[in-house]
Coordinates of C-alpha atoms and ligand atoms in Angstrom, one line a residue:
M669 CA 0.4 -0.1 -0.1
T670 CA 3.0 2.2 0.5
D671 CA 6.6 2.4 0.7
F672 CA 6.9 5.0 3.6
P673 CA 10.3 3.8 5.9
I674 CA 7.1 3.1 8.6
L675 CA 9.0 1.0 10.9
K676 CA 12.2 2.7 10.8
I677 CA 10.5 6.0 11.6
R678 CA 8.7 4.8 14.3
S679 CA 11.7 3.5 16.0
D680 CA 13.3 7.6 15.8
F681 CA 10.5 7.5 18.7
P682 CA 11.0 6.0 22.3
I683 CA 7.6 6.9 23.4
L684 CA 5.7 4.9 20.7
S685 CA 6.9 1.7 22.0
Q686 CA 5.2 2.5 25.7
M687 CA 3.2 0.5 26.6
V688 CA -0.3 1.5 28.7
Y689 CA -2.5 -1.0 30.0
G690 CA -1.2 -3.8 28.8
K691 CA -1.2 -2.6 24.8
P692 CA 1.2 -0.5 22.9
V693 CA -0.2 2.7 22.7
A694 CA -1.6 3.9 19.8
Y695 CA -1.1 7.9 20.2
L696 CA -4.0 9.6 18.5
D697 CA -3.6 12.5 20.4
N698 CA -1.2 14.4 17.5
G699 CA -3.2 17.9 17.3
A700 CA -2.4 18.3 20.9
T701 CA 1.1 17.6 20.8
T702 CA 3.4 15.5 18.8
Q703 CA 5.8 12.7 20.3
K704 CA 9.0 13.4 20.4
P705 CA 12.1 11.9 17.9
I706 CA 15.8 10.9 19.4
R707 CA 18.2 13.1 17.6
M708 CA 15.9 16.3 19.0
I709 CA 15.9 14.4 22.3
E710 CA 19.4 13.7 22.0
A711 CA 20.2 17.4 20.8
I712 CA 18.7 18.4 23.4
D713 CA 20.2 16.6 26.3
K714 CA 23.9 17.2 24.3
I715 CA 23.3 21.3 25.0
H716 CA 21.7 20.9 28.5
R717 CA 25.5 18.7 29.1
E718 CA 27.8 20.9 27.5
Q719 CA 27.5 23.8 25.8
N720 CA 25.0 26.0 28.0
A721 CA 25.2 29.0 28.6
S722 CA 23.1 32.0 27.9
I723 CA 23.3 33.8 24.4
H724 CA 23.9 37.3 22.8
R725 CA 24.8 38.9 26.2
S726 CA 28.6 37.1 27.2
V727 CA 31.6 37.2 25.8
N728 CA 32.7 33.7 26.7
F729 CA 33.5 30.8 24.5
L730 CA 30.4 28.4 25.4
S731 CA 27.9 31.8 25.0
D732 CA 29.3 32.3 21.3
K733 CA 28.5 29.1 20.3
M734 CA 24.6 29.1 22.0
T735 CA 24.9 32.4 20.2
S736 CA 25.3 30.4 16.9
L737 CA 23.8 27.3 16.9
Y738 CA 20.7 29.6 18.1
E739 CA 21.0 31.7 15.1
E740 CA 21.5 28.3 12.7
A741 CA 18.1 27.6 14.5
R742 CA 16.5 30.5 12.9
T743 CA 18.0 30.1 9.4
T744 CA 16.2 26.6 9.9
V745 CA 13.4 28.0 10.2
Q746 CA 13.5 30.6 7.6
N747 CA 14.1 27.4 4.9
F748 CA 11.2 25.2 6.4
I749 CA 8.4 28.0 6.0
G750 CA 10.0 29.5 2.7
A751 CA 10.9 33.1 4.4
P752 CA 13.0 35.6 2.5
K753 CA 15.0 36.5 5.7
T754 CA 16.0 35.6 8.9
S755 CA 14.6 38.9 10.6
Q756 CA 11.3 37.7 10.1
I757 CA 11.4 35.0 12.2
I758 CA 10.7 35.7 16.5
F759 CA 11.1 33.7 18.5
T760 CA 8.2 33.1 20.7
S761 CA 6.8 30.9 23.6
G762 CA 4.5 29.5 20.7
A763 CA 1.6 30.1 18.7
T764 CA 0.1 31.0 21.3
G765 CA 2.4 34.2 21.9
S766 CA 2.5 34.6 18.5
I767 CA -0.8 35.4 18.0
N768 CA -1.1 37.9 21.1
L769 CA 2.4 39.8 20.0
V770 CA 0.7 40.6 16.7
A771 CA -2.9 41.2 18.2
F772 CA -1.7 43.6 21.3
S773 CA 1.3 45.2 19.4
F774 CA -1.4 45.5 16.1
G775 CA -3.9 46.6 18.1
E776 CA -2.1 48.9 20.2
S777 CA -0.6 51.1 17.0
I778 CA -3.4 50.3 15.0
L779 CA -6.4 49.5 16.0
K780 CA -9.1 52.8 16.4
A781 CA -12.4 52.6 17.9
G782 CA -15.2 51.2 15.7
D783 CA -12.6 49.5 13.8
E784 CA -13.3 45.5 12.4
I785 CA -11.1 42.7 12.9
I786 CA -12.2 39.4 10.5
L787 CA -11.3 36.0 12.3
S788 CA -13.9 32.6 11.4
T789 CA -15.8 30.3 14.0
M790 CA -13.4 27.4 12.7
E791 CA -10.6 29.2 14.9
H792 CA -8.6 28.1 18.4
H793 CA -9.2 30.7 21.1
S794 CA -6.0 31.4 20.8
N795 CA -6.8 33.1 17.7
I796 CA -10.1 34.6 18.9
V797 CA -9.4 35.6 22.6
P798 CA -6.2 38.0 21.8
W799 CA -8.3 40.0 19.4
Q800 CA -11.2 40.6 21.9
M801 CA -9.2 41.9 24.2
A802 CA -7.5 44.1 21.4
C803 CA -11.2 45.2 20.8
E804 CA -12.6 45.8 24.4
R805 CA -9.2 47.6 24.7
K806 CA -9.9 49.9 22.0
G807 CA -13.6 49.6 21.0
A808 CA -13.2 47.6 18.2
S809 CA -15.2 44.7 16.9
L810 CA -15.2 41.2 15.4
K811 CA -16.5 39.9 12.4
I812 CA -16.8 36.5 11.7
I813 CA -16.9 34.1 8.7
P814 CA -19.4 31.4 9.2
V815 CA -18.6 27.2 8.5
T816 CA -20.8 25.6 6.3
D817 CA -22.3 21.6 7.8
I818 CA -19.6 19.7 6.5
G819 CA -16.7 22.2 8.1
E820 CA -16.0 25.0 5.4
L821 CA -15.0 28.0 4.9
D822 CA -18.4 30.0 3.7
I823 CA -15.8 32.0 0.8
E824 CA -18.9 34.4 -0.6
A825 CA -20.2 35.3 3.1
Y826 CA -15.7 35.9 3.8
K827 CA -16.2 38.3 0.9
N828 CA -18.6 40.3 1.9
L829 CA -17.8 41.0 6.0
F830 CA -15.2 43.3 4.6
S831 CA -16.2 47.0 5.1
D832 CA -13.6 50.2 5.4
R833 CA -13.3 49.7 8.5
T834 CA -11.4 46.6 8.5
R835 CA -8.2 46.6 9.7
I836 CA -6.8 42.5 9.7
V837 CA -8.2 39.2 9.1
A838 CA -7.2 36.1 11.5
V839 CA -7.8 32.6 10.3
T840 CA -6.7 29.9 10.5
H841 CA -4.3 27.1 8.2
V842 CA -6.3 23.7 9.2
S843 CA -9.2 23.6 11.7
N844 CA -7.8 21.7 14.6
V845 CA -11.2 20.0 15.2
L846 CA -12.8 19.6 11.7
G847 CA -9.4 18.9 9.9
T848 CA -10.3 20.9 7.3
I849 CA -7.1 22.8 5.1
N850 CA -8.4 26.0 4.1
P851 CA -7.9 27.6 0.5
V852 CA -5.9 29.7 2.5
K853 CA -4.0 31.5 -0.6
E854 CA -6.8 33.3 -1.7
I855 CA -8.2 33.5 1.3
V856 CA -5.2 35.5 1.5
Q857 CA -5.5 37.6 -1.9
I858 CA -8.7 38.6 -1.2
A859 CA -8.0 40.1 2.2
H860 CA -5.3 42.0 0.1
S861 CA -8.2 43.0 -2.5
H862 CA -8.5 45.4 0.2
G863 CA -5.9 46.3 1.0
V864 CA -6.2 44.4 4.5
P865 CA -3.5 42.3 6.3
I866 CA -3.8 38.7 7.9
L867 CA -2.4 36.7 10.3
L868 CA -2.8 32.3 9.3
D869 CA -2.3 30.3 11.9
G870 CA -0.8 27.4 11.0
A871 CA -0.2 25.5 14.3
Q872 CA -1.8 22.5 12.8
A873 CA -0.7 22.8 9.4
V874 CA 3.3 23.3 8.9
Q875 CA 3.8 19.4 10.3
H876 CA 1.6 17.9 7.9
E877 CA 2.7 20.1 5.1
P878 CA 4.9 22.0 2.6
V879 CA 4.5 25.6 3.8
N880 CA 6.1 28.4 2.2
V881 CA 5.0 31.6 3.3
A882 CA 6.7 34.0 0.8
D883 CA 4.1 31.6 -1.9
L884 CA 1.6 32.4 0.9
D885 CA 2.1 36.1 0.7
C886 CA 0.4 36.4 4.0
D887 CA 1.1 38.9 6.4
F888 CA 2.3 36.7 9.9
Y889 CA 2.3 32.9 10.2
A890 CA 2.1 31.6 13.8
F891 CA 2.7 28.3 15.2
S892 CA 4.4 26.2 17.7
G893 CA 7.3 24.2 18.2
H894 CA 5.7 21.4 20.4
K895 CA 3.6 20.0 17.6
I896 CA 6.1 19.8 14.9
Y897 CA 8.2 17.3 16.9
G898 CA 9.9 20.0 19.1
P899 CA 10.0 21.2 22.5
T900 CA 7.2 23.2 24.2
G901 CA 7.2 26.6 25.4
I902 CA 8.8 27.8 21.6
G903 CA 7.2 29.0 18.7
V904 CA 7.3 30.8 15.8
L905 CA 5.7 34.1 14.1
Y906 CA 7.3 34.8 10.8
G907 CA 5.8 38.6 9.6
K908 CA 6.8 41.1 6.3
E909 CA 9.2 43.0 7.1
E910 CA 7.0 45.9 6.3
W911 CA 4.6 45.4 9.3
L912 CA 7.1 44.2 11.6
E913 CA 9.2 47.3 11.7
R914 CA 6.2 49.3 11.6
L915 CA 4.4 47.7 15.0
P916 CA 6.3 48.4 18.4
P917 CA 7.8 45.8 20.5
Y918 CA 4.8 43.7 22.5
Q919 CA 7.9 43.8 25.5
G920 CA 10.5 45.4 27.1
G921 CA 12.9 43.2 28.9
G922 CA 16.8 42.8 28.3
D923 CA 18.2 42.2 24.8
M924 CA 15.1 44.0 22.9
I925 CA 16.5 46.8 23.2
D926 CA 19.7 49.5 21.6
Q927 CA 19.7 52.6 24.2
V928 CA 18.2 52.8 27.8
T929 CA 18.4 55.5 29.8
F930 CA 15.3 56.5 32.1
E931 CA 14.1 59.8 30.0
K932 CA 13.6 57.2 26.9
T933 CA 14.5 53.7 25.3
T934 CA 15.3 52.7 21.7
Y935 CA 14.7 49.5 20.8
N936 CA 16.5 47.2 18.8
V937 CA 16.6 45.9 15.5
L938 CA 14.8 43.0 13.9
P939 CA 14.2 40.4 14.9
F940 CA 15.3 41.0 18.6
K941 CA 12.8 43.8 19.3
F942 CA 10.5 41.4 19.8
E943 CA 12.7 39.0 21.7
A944 CA 12.6 40.6 25.2
G945 CA 14.6 38.3 27.9
T946 CA 15.4 35.3 28.2
T947 CA 14.6 33.1 25.3
N948 CA 14.0 29.4 25.1
F949 CA 17.3 29.3 23.2
I950 CA 17.1 25.5 24.2
G951 CA 14.3 24.9 22.3
A952 CA 14.3 26.8 19.3
I953 CA 17.1 24.6 18.8
G954 CA 15.4 22.1 19.4
M955 CA 12.7 22.6 17.3
A956 CA 15.0 23.3 14.4
E957 CA 16.4 19.8 15.0
S958 CA 13.1 18.2 14.8
M959 CA 12.8 20.7 11.5
N960 CA 15.8 18.7 9.8
Y961 CA 14.5 15.7 11.2
L962 CA 11.4 16.1 9.1
S963 CA 13.1 17.4 6.0
S964 CA 15.4 14.9 5.5
I965 CA 12.1 12.4 5.6
G966 CA 10.3 15.2 3.0
L967 CA 7.6 16.4 4.3
E968 CA 5.4 16.5 0.6
N969 CA 6.5 12.2 1.7
I970 CA 4.7 13.0 5.7
Q971 CA 1.9 15.0 3.8
R972 CA 1.2 12.2 0.6
Y973 CA 1.5 9.1 3.7
E974 CA -1.2 11.1 5.7
Q975 CA -3.4 11.3 3.0
Q976 CA -3.2 7.5 2.9
L977 CA -4.1 7.1 6.5
R978 CA -7.2 9.5 6.3
D979 CA -8.2 8.0 3.3
Y980 CA -8.1 4.3 5.1
A981 CA -9.5 6.8 8.4
I982 CA -12.5 7.8 6.5
Q983 CA -13.4 4.7 5.0
K984 CA -13.4 2.9 8.7
L985 CA -14.8 5.3 10.5
G986 CA -17.4 5.7 7.7
A987 CA -18.5 2.2 8.1
I988 CA -19.4 2.8 11.8
P989 CA -23.2 3.5 11.4
Q990 CA -23.5 5.3 15.1
L991 CA -20.3 7.9 14.7
R992 CA -21.2 10.7 13.2
M993 CA -18.7 13.3 11.7
Y994 CA -18.0 16.7 12.1
G995 CA -15.8 17.9 9.2
T996 CA -16.0 15.8 6.2
S997 CA -14.5 18.5 3.4
E998 CA -12.3 16.6 0.9
H999 CA -9.7 18.9 1.4
K1000 CA -9.3 17.8 5.2
A1001 CA -6.0 17.1 7.2
A1002 CA -5.9 13.1 9.1
V1003 CA -8.2 14.6 12.2
F1004 CA -11.5 13.5 12.7
S1005 CA -13.9 14.4 15.3
F1006 CA -17.1 12.8 16.3
I1007 CA -19.4 11.4 18.5
L1008 CA -20.9 7.9 18.8
N1009 CA -24.8 7.9 19.3
N1010 CA -25.4 9.6 23.2
V1011 CA -22.3 8.1 24.8
H1012 CA -21.1 11.4 25.9
P1013 CA -17.3 11.9 24.4
Y1014 CA -15.5 11.8 27.9
D1015 CA -16.7 8.4 28.3
T1016 CA -15.6 7.0 24.7
G1017 CA -12.6 9.2 25.3
L1018 CA -12.1 6.8 29.0
I1019 CA -13.0 3.2 27.1
I1020 CA -11.0 3.8 24.4
D1021 CA -8.2 5.0 26.8
K1022 CA -8.6 1.3 28.0
Y1023 CA -7.5 -0.2 24.9
G1024 CA -4.1 1.8 24.2
V1025 CA -6.1 4.2 21.9
A1026 CA -5.3 7.7 23.4
V1027 CA -7.6 10.6 21.4
R1028 CA -9.2 13.8 23.0
T1029 CA -12.0 15.0 24.2
G1030 CA -14.1 17.9 24.8
T1031 CA -14.2 21.0 22.9
H1032 CA -11.2 21.3 21.8
C1033 CA -9.8 25.5 22.3
A1034 CA -12.9 25.7 19.5
M1035 CA -16.3 26.8 22.0
P1036 CA -17.6 29.0 19.2
L1037 CA -17.4 26.1 17.0
M1038 CA -19.1 23.6 19.0
Q1039 CA -22.4 26.6 19.4
R1040 CA -22.1 26.3 15.5
F1041 CA -22.8 22.7 15.4
G1042 CA -25.3 23.1 18.0
I1043 CA -23.0 20.5 20.7
H1044 CA -21.1 19.9 23.5
G1045 CA -18.2 19.0 22.9
T1046 CA -16.4 15.4 20.0
V1047 CA -13.8 12.8 20.2
R1048 CA -10.9 13.9 18.3
A1049 CA -8.1 11.4 16.9
S1050 CA -5.8 13.2 15.1
F1051 CA -3.0 11.4 13.5
C1052 CA 0.4 11.7 12.1
F1053 CA 3.0 10.6 9.8
Y1054 CA 4.4 7.8 12.6
N1055 CA 1.1 6.4 13.3
T1056 CA -0.5 3.5 10.9
M1057 CA -3.1 1.8 9.5
E1058 CA -3.7 -0.8 11.7
E1059 CA -3.4 1.8 14.7
V1060 CA -6.5 3.2 12.7
D1061 CA -8.0 -0.2 12.6
R1062 CA -7.6 -0.7 16.7
L1063 CA -9.5 3.0 17.4
C1064 CA -12.2 0.8 15.4
D1065 CA -12.5 -2.1 17.0
A1066 CA -12.0 0.1 20.2
L1067 CA -15.1 2.4 19.1
N1068 CA -17.5 -0.7 18.5
A1069 CA -16.3 -2.1 22.2
V1070 CA -18.3 1.3 23.3
L1071 CA -20.6 0.9 21.2
D1072 CA -20.8 -2.4 22.7
L1073 CA -20.9 -1.7 26.0
M1074 CA -23.2 1.6 25.7
G1075 CA -24.7 2.3 23.0
Ligands
LIG1422 N1 -4.4 28.0 17.5 C1 -4.4 25.9 16.7 C2 -5.4 25.8 15.0 C3 -4.4 25.0 17.6 O1 -4.6 24.3 17.3 C4 -3.8 25.2 19.1 C5 -3.0 24.6 20.0 N2 -4.3 23.6 20.1 C6 -2.8 26.5 19.1 C7 -4.0 27.5 18.0 C8 -2.5 26.7 20.4 O2 -1.5 26.1 20.2 P1 -0.4 26.4 21.8 O3 -1.0 26.3 23.1 O4 0.7 25.1 20.8 O5 0.4 27.9 21.5

């Protein structure tokens, strides 16, 4: 069925040989966080054992070495997402940190009372609440792109949301609940045709398909390290140079300054203007190691294999008549949100956990989307390239066992 080197890949992830309740873990919660390849684990271990020192500020040997590794990591990220310059890559704490940065700095410098921001119904709370907070500070308001019954953005409705008060659009690349892969290039073009900048939330995209921010032409792109097989507490904000130059710093502290006096402080150049304090430099290096690992496999190969997994899961889950699926767009990642008959998602999740199948249940930080579908939560199985067809079977067997017990 596939020439993808799945056994070799699985052996690169130590945690996948864990047993839970006496069964090998089928880890299907990759939308929440991904597991870590050994070379990333070892890279971080080596830094802690042999190289650790604070970056940018010291003259000593170790610090010099760490600074080089950190800046090399920035170049790795730049190449990974096709950014024109390294200065456009800002290390943050994660997708949430990146979006808060833009929402705050953009909000403070650009937004005025009566202005409008366009979001969509399928956004993660991370791409809703920071904008809402900016709106509250400035007297601006949110306009929301509706989602269709199959879980796609209503592009015609989106076009009609623009007014002369629209200041920015912020939309997810891939939905963490529905799996829908949004037509982001078209969405960017529409925003730009109105002279409006756009932020894309790439938290569920960069790990699954090749992403090129220059080609997408988005103004900002945000994602998290821990969802791309890297460490927690690290993430990326990419921005167009004109915007990053124009926006004020988000946080003040060490490294982001040029000169400080009690009368006035001037700020550092990009990207340091947005990296106040001691950043998670080891995390950045770890994330770059994971990106290098992915590149060695090839994002196109990963994408192709995950599409095979997706198609197989659609077929197998579709054969369970009591399963109601949310998100049936044909442009879809291997993310499946569903409810079994009248079984509470939490019960489903708890029971299949005993079969060694790890999923997530609840609202998935997307309450407005739950409201759109009139539900309180779903079970979500989210696959990635170390998952197998056999794990799809194990998920379905466990779901059938739930139905035998409760359905
Ligand atoms: N956006 C989307 C689409 C997500 O799925 C997530 C994480 N579930 C986030 C943003 C937030 O990511 P983090 O918590 O890593 O900052």
